Short mmCIF file of C-alpha atoms and ligand atoms in Angstrom, two decimals:
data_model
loop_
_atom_site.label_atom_id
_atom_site.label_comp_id
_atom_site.label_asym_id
_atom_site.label_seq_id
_atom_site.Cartn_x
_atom_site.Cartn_y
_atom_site.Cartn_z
CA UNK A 1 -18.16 2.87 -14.69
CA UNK A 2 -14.96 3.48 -13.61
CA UNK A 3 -12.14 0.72 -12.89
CA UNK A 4 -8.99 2.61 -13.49
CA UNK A 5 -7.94 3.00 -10.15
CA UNK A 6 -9.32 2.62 -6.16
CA UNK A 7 -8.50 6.39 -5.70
CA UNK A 8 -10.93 7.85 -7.89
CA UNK A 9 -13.06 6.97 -5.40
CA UNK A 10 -14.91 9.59 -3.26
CA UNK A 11 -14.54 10.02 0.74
CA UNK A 12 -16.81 7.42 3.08
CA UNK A 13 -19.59 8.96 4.64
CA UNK A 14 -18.15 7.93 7.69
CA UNK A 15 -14.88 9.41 7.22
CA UNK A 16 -16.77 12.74 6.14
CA UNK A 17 -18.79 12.58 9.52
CA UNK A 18 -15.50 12.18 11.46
CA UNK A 19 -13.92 15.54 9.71
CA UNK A 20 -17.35 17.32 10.25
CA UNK A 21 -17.22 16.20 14.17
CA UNK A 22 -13.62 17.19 14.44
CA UNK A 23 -14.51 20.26 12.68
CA UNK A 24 -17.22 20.92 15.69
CA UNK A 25 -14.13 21.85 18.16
CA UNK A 26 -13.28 25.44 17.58
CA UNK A 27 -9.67 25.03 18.98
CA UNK A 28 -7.64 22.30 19.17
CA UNK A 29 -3.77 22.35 19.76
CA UNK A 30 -1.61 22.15 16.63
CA UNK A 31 1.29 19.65 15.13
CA UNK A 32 -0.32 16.60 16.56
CA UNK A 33 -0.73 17.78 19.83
CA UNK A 34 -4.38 16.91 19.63
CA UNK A 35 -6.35 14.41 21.49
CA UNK A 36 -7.58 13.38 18.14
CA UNK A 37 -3.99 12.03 17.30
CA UNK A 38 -3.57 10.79 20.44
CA UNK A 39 -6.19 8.71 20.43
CA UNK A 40 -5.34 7.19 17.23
CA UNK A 41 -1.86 5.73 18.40
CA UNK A 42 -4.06 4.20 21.33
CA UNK A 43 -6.09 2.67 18.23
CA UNK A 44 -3.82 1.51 16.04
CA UNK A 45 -1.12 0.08 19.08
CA UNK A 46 -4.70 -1.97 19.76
CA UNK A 47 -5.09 -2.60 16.20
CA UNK A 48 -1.62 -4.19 15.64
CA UNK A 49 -1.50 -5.93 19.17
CA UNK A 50 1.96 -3.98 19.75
CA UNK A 51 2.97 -0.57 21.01
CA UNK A 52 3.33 1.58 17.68
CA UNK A 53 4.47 5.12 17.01
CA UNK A 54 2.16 6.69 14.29
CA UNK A 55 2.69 9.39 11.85
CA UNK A 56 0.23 10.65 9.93
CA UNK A 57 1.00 12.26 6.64
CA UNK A 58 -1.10 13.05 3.62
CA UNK A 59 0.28 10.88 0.49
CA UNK A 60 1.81 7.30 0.12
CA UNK A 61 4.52 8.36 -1.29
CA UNK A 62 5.42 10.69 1.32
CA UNK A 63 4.60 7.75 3.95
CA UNK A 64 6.96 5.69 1.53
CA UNK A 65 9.97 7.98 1.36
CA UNK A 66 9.78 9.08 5.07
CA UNK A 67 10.06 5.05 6.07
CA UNK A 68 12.96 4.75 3.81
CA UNK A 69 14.96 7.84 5.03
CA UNK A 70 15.14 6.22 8.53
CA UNK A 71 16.13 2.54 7.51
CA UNK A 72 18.34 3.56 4.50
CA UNK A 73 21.64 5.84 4.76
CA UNK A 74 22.54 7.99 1.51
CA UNK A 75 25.21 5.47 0.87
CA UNK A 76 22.92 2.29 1.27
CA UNK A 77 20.95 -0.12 -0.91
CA UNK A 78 16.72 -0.74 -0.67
CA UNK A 79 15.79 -3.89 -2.22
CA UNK A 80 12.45 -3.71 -4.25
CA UNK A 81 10.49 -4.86 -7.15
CA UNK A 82 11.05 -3.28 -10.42
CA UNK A 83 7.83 -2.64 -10.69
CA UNK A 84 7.07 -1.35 -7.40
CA UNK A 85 5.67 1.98 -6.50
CA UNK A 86 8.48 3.01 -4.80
CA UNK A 87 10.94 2.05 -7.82
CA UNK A 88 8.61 3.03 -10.83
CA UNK A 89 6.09 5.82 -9.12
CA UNK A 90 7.39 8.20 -6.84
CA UNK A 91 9.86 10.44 -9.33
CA UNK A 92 12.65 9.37 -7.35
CA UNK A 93 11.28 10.32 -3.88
CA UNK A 94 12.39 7.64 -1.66
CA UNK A 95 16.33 8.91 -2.95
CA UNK A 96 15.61 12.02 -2.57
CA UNK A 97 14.48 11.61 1.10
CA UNK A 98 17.14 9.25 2.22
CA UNK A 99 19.65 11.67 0.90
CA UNK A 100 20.55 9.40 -2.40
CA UNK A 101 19.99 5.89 -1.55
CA UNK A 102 19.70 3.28 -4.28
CA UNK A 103 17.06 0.86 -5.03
CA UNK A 104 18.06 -2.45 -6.12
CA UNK A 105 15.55 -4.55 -7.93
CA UNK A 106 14.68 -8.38 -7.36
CA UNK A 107 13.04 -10.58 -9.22
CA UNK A 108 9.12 -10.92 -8.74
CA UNK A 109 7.16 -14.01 -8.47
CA UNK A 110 3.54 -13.17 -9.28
CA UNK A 111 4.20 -9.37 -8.17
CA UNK A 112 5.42 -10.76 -5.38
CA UNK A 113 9.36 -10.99 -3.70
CA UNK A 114 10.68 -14.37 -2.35
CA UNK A 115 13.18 -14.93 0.18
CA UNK A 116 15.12 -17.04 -2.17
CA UNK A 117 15.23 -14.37 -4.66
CA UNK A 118 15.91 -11.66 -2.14
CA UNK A 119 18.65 -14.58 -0.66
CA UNK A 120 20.15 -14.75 -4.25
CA UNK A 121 20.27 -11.05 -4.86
CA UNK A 122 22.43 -10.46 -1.73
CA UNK A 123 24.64 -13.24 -1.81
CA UNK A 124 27.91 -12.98 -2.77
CA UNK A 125 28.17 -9.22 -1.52
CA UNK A 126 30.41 -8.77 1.71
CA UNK A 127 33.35 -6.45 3.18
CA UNK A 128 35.46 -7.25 0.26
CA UNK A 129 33.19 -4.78 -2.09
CA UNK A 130 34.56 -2.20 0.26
CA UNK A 131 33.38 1.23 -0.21
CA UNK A 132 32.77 0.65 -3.19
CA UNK A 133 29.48 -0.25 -3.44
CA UNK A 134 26.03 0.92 -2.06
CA UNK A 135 25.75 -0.84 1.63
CA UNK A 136 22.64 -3.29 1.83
CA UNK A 137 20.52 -1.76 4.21
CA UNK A 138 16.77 -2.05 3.72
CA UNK A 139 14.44 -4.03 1.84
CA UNK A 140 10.11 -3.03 0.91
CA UNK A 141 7.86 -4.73 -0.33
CA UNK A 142 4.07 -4.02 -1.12
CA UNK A 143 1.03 -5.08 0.41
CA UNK A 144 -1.28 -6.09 -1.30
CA UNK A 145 1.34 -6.70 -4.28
CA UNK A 146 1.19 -4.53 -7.15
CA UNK A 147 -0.35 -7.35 -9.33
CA UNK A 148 -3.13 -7.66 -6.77
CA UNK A 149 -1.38 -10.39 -5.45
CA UNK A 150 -1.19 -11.01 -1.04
CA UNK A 151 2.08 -11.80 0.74
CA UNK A 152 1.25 -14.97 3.52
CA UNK A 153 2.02 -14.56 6.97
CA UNK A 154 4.76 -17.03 6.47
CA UNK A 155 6.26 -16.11 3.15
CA UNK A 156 6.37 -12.17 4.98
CA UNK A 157 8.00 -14.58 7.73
CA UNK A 158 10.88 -15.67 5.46
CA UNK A 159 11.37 -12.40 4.27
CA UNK A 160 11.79 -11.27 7.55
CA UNK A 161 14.41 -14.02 8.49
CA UNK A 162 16.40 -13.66 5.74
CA UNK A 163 16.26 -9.56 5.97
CA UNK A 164 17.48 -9.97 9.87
CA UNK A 165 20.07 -12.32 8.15
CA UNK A 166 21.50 -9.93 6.07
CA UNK A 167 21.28 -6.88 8.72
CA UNK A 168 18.04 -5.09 6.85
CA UNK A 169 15.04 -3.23 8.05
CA UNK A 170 11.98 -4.48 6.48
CA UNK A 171 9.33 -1.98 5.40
CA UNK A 172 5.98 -2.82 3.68
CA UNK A 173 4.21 -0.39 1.55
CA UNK A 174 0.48 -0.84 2.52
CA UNK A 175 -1.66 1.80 0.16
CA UNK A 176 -3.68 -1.74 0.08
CA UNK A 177 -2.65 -3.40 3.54
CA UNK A 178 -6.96 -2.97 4.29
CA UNK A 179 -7.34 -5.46 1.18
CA UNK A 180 -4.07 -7.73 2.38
CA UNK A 181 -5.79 -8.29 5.20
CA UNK A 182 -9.35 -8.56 4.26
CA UNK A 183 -8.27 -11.17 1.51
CA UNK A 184 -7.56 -13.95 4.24
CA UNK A 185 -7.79 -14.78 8.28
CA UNK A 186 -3.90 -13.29 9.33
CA UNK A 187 -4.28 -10.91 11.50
CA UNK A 188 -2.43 -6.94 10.94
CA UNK A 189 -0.03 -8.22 13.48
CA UNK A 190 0.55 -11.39 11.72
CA UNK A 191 1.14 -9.52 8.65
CA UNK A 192 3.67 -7.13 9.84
CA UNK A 193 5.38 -7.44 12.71
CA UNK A 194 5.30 -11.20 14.02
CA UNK A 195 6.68 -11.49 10.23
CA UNK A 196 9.48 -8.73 11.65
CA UNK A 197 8.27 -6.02 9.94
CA UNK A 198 10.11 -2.92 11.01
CA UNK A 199 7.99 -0.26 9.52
CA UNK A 200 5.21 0.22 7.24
CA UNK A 201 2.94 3.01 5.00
CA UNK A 202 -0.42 2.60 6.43
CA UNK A 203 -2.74 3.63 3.98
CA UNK A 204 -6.20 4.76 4.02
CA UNK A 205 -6.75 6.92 1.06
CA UNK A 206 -7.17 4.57 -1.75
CA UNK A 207 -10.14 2.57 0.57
CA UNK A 208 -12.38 5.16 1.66
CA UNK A 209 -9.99 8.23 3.18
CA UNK A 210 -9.77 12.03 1.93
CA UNK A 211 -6.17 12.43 2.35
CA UNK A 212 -4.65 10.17 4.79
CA UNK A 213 -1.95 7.82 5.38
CA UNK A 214 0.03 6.99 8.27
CA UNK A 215 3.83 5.83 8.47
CA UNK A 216 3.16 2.95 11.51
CA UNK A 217 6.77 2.14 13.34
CA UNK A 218 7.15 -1.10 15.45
CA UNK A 219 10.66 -0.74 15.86
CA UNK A 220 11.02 2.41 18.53
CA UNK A 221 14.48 3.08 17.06
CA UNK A 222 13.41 4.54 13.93
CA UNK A 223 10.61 6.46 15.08
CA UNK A 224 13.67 8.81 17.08
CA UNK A 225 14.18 10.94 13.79
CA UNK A 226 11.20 10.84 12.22
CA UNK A 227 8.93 13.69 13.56
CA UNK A 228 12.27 15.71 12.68
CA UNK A 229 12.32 14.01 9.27
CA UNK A 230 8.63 14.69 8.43
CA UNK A 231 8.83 18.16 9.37
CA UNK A 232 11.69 19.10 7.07
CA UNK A 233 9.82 16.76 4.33
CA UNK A 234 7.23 19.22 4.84
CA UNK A 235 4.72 16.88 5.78
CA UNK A 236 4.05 17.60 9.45
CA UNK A 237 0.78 19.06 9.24
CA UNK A 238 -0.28 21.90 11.34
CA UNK A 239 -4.15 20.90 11.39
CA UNK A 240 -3.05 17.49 12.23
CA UNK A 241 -6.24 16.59 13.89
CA UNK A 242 -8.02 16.47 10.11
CA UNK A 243 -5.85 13.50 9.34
CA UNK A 244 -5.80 11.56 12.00
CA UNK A 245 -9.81 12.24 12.18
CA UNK A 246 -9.75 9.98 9.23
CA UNK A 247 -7.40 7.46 9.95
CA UNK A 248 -9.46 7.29 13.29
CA UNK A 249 -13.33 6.71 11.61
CA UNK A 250 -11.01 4.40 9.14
CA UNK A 251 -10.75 1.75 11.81
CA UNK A 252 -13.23 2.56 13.94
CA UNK A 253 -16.08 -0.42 13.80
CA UNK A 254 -13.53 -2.47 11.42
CA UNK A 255 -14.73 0.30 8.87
CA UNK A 256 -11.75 -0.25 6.48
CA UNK A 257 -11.86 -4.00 6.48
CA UNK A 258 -15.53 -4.17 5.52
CA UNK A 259 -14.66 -1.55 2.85
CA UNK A 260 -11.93 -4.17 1.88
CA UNK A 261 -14.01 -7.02 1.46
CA UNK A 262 -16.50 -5.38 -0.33
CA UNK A 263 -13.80 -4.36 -2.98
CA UNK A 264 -11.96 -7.54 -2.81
CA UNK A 265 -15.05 -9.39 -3.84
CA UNK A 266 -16.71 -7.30 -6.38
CA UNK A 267 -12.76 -8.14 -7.93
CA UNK A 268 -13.03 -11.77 -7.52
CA UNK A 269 -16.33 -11.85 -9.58
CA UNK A 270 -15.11 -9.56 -12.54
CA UNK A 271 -11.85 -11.99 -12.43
CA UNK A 272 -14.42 -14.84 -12.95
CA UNK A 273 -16.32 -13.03 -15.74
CA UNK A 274 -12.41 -12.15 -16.80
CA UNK A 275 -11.77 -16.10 -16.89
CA UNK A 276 -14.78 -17.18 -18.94
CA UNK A 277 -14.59 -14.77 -21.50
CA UNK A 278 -12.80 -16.02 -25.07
CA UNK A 279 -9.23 -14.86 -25.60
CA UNK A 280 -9.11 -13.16 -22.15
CA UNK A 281 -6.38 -14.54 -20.07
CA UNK A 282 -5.86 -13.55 -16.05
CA UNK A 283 -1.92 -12.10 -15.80
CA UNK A 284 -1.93 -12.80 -12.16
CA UNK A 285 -3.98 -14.70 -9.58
CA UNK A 286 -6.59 -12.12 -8.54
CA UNK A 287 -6.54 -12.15 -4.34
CA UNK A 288 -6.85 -8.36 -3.84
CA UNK A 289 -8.80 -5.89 -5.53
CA UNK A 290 -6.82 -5.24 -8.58
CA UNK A 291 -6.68 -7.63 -11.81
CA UNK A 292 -4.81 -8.17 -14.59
CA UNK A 293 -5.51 -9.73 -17.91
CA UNK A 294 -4.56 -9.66 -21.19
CA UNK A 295 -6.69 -10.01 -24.40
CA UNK A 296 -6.97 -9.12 -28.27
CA UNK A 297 -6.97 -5.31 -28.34
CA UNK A 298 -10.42 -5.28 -29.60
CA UNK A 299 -11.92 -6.98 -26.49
CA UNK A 300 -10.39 -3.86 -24.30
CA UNK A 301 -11.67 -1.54 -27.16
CA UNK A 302 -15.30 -2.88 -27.75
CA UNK A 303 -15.44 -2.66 -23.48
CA UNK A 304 -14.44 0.89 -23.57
CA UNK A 305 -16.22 2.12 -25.85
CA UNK A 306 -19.22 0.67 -23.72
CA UNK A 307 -18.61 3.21 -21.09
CA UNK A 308 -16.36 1.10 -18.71
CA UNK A 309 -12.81 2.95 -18.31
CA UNK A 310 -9.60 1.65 -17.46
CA UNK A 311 -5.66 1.41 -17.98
CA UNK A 312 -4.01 -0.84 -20.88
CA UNK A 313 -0.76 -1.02 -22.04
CA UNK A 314 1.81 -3.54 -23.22
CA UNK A 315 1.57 -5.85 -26.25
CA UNK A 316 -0.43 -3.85 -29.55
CA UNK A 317 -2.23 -6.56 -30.44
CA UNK A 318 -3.02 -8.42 -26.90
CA UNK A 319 -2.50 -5.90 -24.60
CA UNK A 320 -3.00 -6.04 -20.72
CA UNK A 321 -5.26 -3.99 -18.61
CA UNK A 322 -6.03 -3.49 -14.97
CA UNK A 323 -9.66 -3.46 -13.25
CA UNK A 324 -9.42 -1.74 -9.36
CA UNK A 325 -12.59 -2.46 -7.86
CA UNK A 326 -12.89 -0.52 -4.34
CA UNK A 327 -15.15 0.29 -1.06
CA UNK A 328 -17.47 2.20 -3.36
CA UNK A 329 -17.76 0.20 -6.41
CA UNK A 330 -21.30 -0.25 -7.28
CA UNK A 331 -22.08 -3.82 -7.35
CA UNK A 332 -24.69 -2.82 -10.62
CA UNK A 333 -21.49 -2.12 -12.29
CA UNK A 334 -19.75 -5.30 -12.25
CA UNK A 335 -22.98 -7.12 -13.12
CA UNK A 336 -22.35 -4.52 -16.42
CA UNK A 337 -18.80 -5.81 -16.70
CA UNK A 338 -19.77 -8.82 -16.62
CA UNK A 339 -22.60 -9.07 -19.12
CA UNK A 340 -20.82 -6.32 -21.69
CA UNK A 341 -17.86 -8.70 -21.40
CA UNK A 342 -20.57 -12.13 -22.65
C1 PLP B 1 1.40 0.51 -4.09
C2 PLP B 1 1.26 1.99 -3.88
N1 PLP B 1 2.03 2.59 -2.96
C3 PLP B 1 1.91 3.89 -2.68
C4 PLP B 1 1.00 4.67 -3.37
C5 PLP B 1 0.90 6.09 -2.91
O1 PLP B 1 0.59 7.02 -3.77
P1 PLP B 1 0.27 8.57 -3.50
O2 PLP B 1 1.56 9.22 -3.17
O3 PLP B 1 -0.30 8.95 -4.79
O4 PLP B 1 -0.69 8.68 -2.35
C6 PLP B 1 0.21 4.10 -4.37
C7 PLP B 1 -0.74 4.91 -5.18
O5 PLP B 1 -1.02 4.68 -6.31
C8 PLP B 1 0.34 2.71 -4.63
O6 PLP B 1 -0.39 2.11 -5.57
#
């Protein structure tokens, strides 16, 4: 019974079809000149209500770092969350990519970043810092948050008005966007760019996908370098048509939003079982399909050593852990949660 994280999940059956049927072609042209990957940009620009450029690539991290290198010179600033995959996951990948550019961390509210807060963190800077500071340039977030938190359609809007006030591109991280989305009635478009988001990491893996992510651009400007900036980042793959088989069964039939769901709700009833339990304490409002709590260490302990496995740290005595539910979480094994946890 497994809860430490939504990829150590399997592949959907549907997604393994989809490779199996793309398979069926002997030959198909290479480097994303496949009607396969075509036919994916159709889907998604349908998807997002907008005309989109797609690139597929294999990991978030790589979708991460490629949408930084084209918003961010080597001399500029990203604003982020400490905590943020980007920041605290990626060995550094996003300045590496981009050449050197330096994330700059904001305060969160509820794993999430304001607009006052991103407001605050800029003010104050201007042409008299000269050369000799890191030029603001960017700013990502992540959706869903890292505490399993959602971002609104309107407070993604006033991050967008205040990043277009300060000159940045705005790029969302979306290894969860599926559960974003599935956690409320805003639309992708809503959630990206309506808000005046300029890029984002489209993820599939972590809900259902083999190996698949996509780096979605609405703004055609910095799509110009990219295929030039994912080849030389080693990510353009020759056998192209594999991922974007998957990214294309992903949304096919609403497939990743009914994988969503599923997770997001088999989270809200372990956060309820979470809630009730003595001593246990939610860190975060649960509106995605990751939670947070904190409890006496022997409440993590006694549940562990029942079989159910997931991540603590923090505090020796009352430490936190996280619970990822995902598509493929048996339902049997939150009604075990919940009844080990009694
Ligand atoms: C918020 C977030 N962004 C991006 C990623 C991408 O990770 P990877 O490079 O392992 O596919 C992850 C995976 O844990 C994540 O949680």
């Amino acid at each position: 019974m497994n809860f430490a994280s939504d990829n150590v999940t399997g592949v959907a059956p549907e997604i393994m079809d989809a490779l199996a049927r793309a398979n069926e072609t002997v030959a198909m042209m290479p480097y994303g000149a496949d009607e396969i990957t075509a036919r994916v940009e159709t889907a998604f620009a349908e998807l997002f209500q907008h005309e989109v450029a797609v690139f597929p690539v294999a990991t978030g991290t790589a979708a991460n770092a490629l949408s930084m290198s084209v918003m961010c010179p080597p001399y500029g600033a990203i604003y982020c969350l400490e905590e943020s995959h980007a920041n605290a996951d990626e060995c550094g990948a996003p300045e590496f990519y981009t050449g050197g550019a330096k994330l700059v961390a904001v305060p969160e509210v509820e794993g999430k970043m304001t607009a006052s807060a991103l407001d605050a963190r800029l003010a104050g800077r201007g042409p008299a810092d000269g050369v000799h500071v890191v030029q603001p340039a960017a700013v990502t977030i992540t959706q869903a948050s890292e505490m399993g938190t959602v971002y609104s359609a309107d407070d993604l809007a006033a991050l967008g008005e205040t990043a277009r006030k300060w000159g940045l591109k705005l790029h969302v991280d979306g290894a969860r966007f599926a559960n974003a989305v599935a956690a409320g009635n805003q639309s992708p478009a809503d959630l990206t760019w309506r808000a005046g988001v300029d890029i984002m990491s489209f993820g599939a893996t972590k809900n259902g996908a083999m190996a698949a992510e996509a780096v979605v651009v609405f703004d055609p400007a910095l799509a110009e370098t990219l295929g030039f900036r994912r080849k030389r980042g080693a990510h353009l793959f020759s056998k192209m048509r594999f991922l974007s088989a998957q990214l294309e069964a992903y949304v096919k039939d609403d497939l990743w939003l009914r994988h969503a769901r599923h997770a997001n709700s088999l989270a809200a009833r372990m956060a309820t079982a979470l809630d009730s339990a003595p001593g246990v304490e939610l860190d975060y409002p649960v509106e995605a399909n990751e939670i947070f709590a904190s409890a006496p260490k022997a409440v993590w302990q006694k549940l562990q050593a029942a079989g159910f496995i997931f991540y603590t740290w923090g505090d020796a005595e009352r430490p936190s852990a996280r619970f990822v539910t995902a598509f493929d979480t048996d339902d049997q094994h939150v009604d075990a949660f919940a009844a080990a946890l009694k």
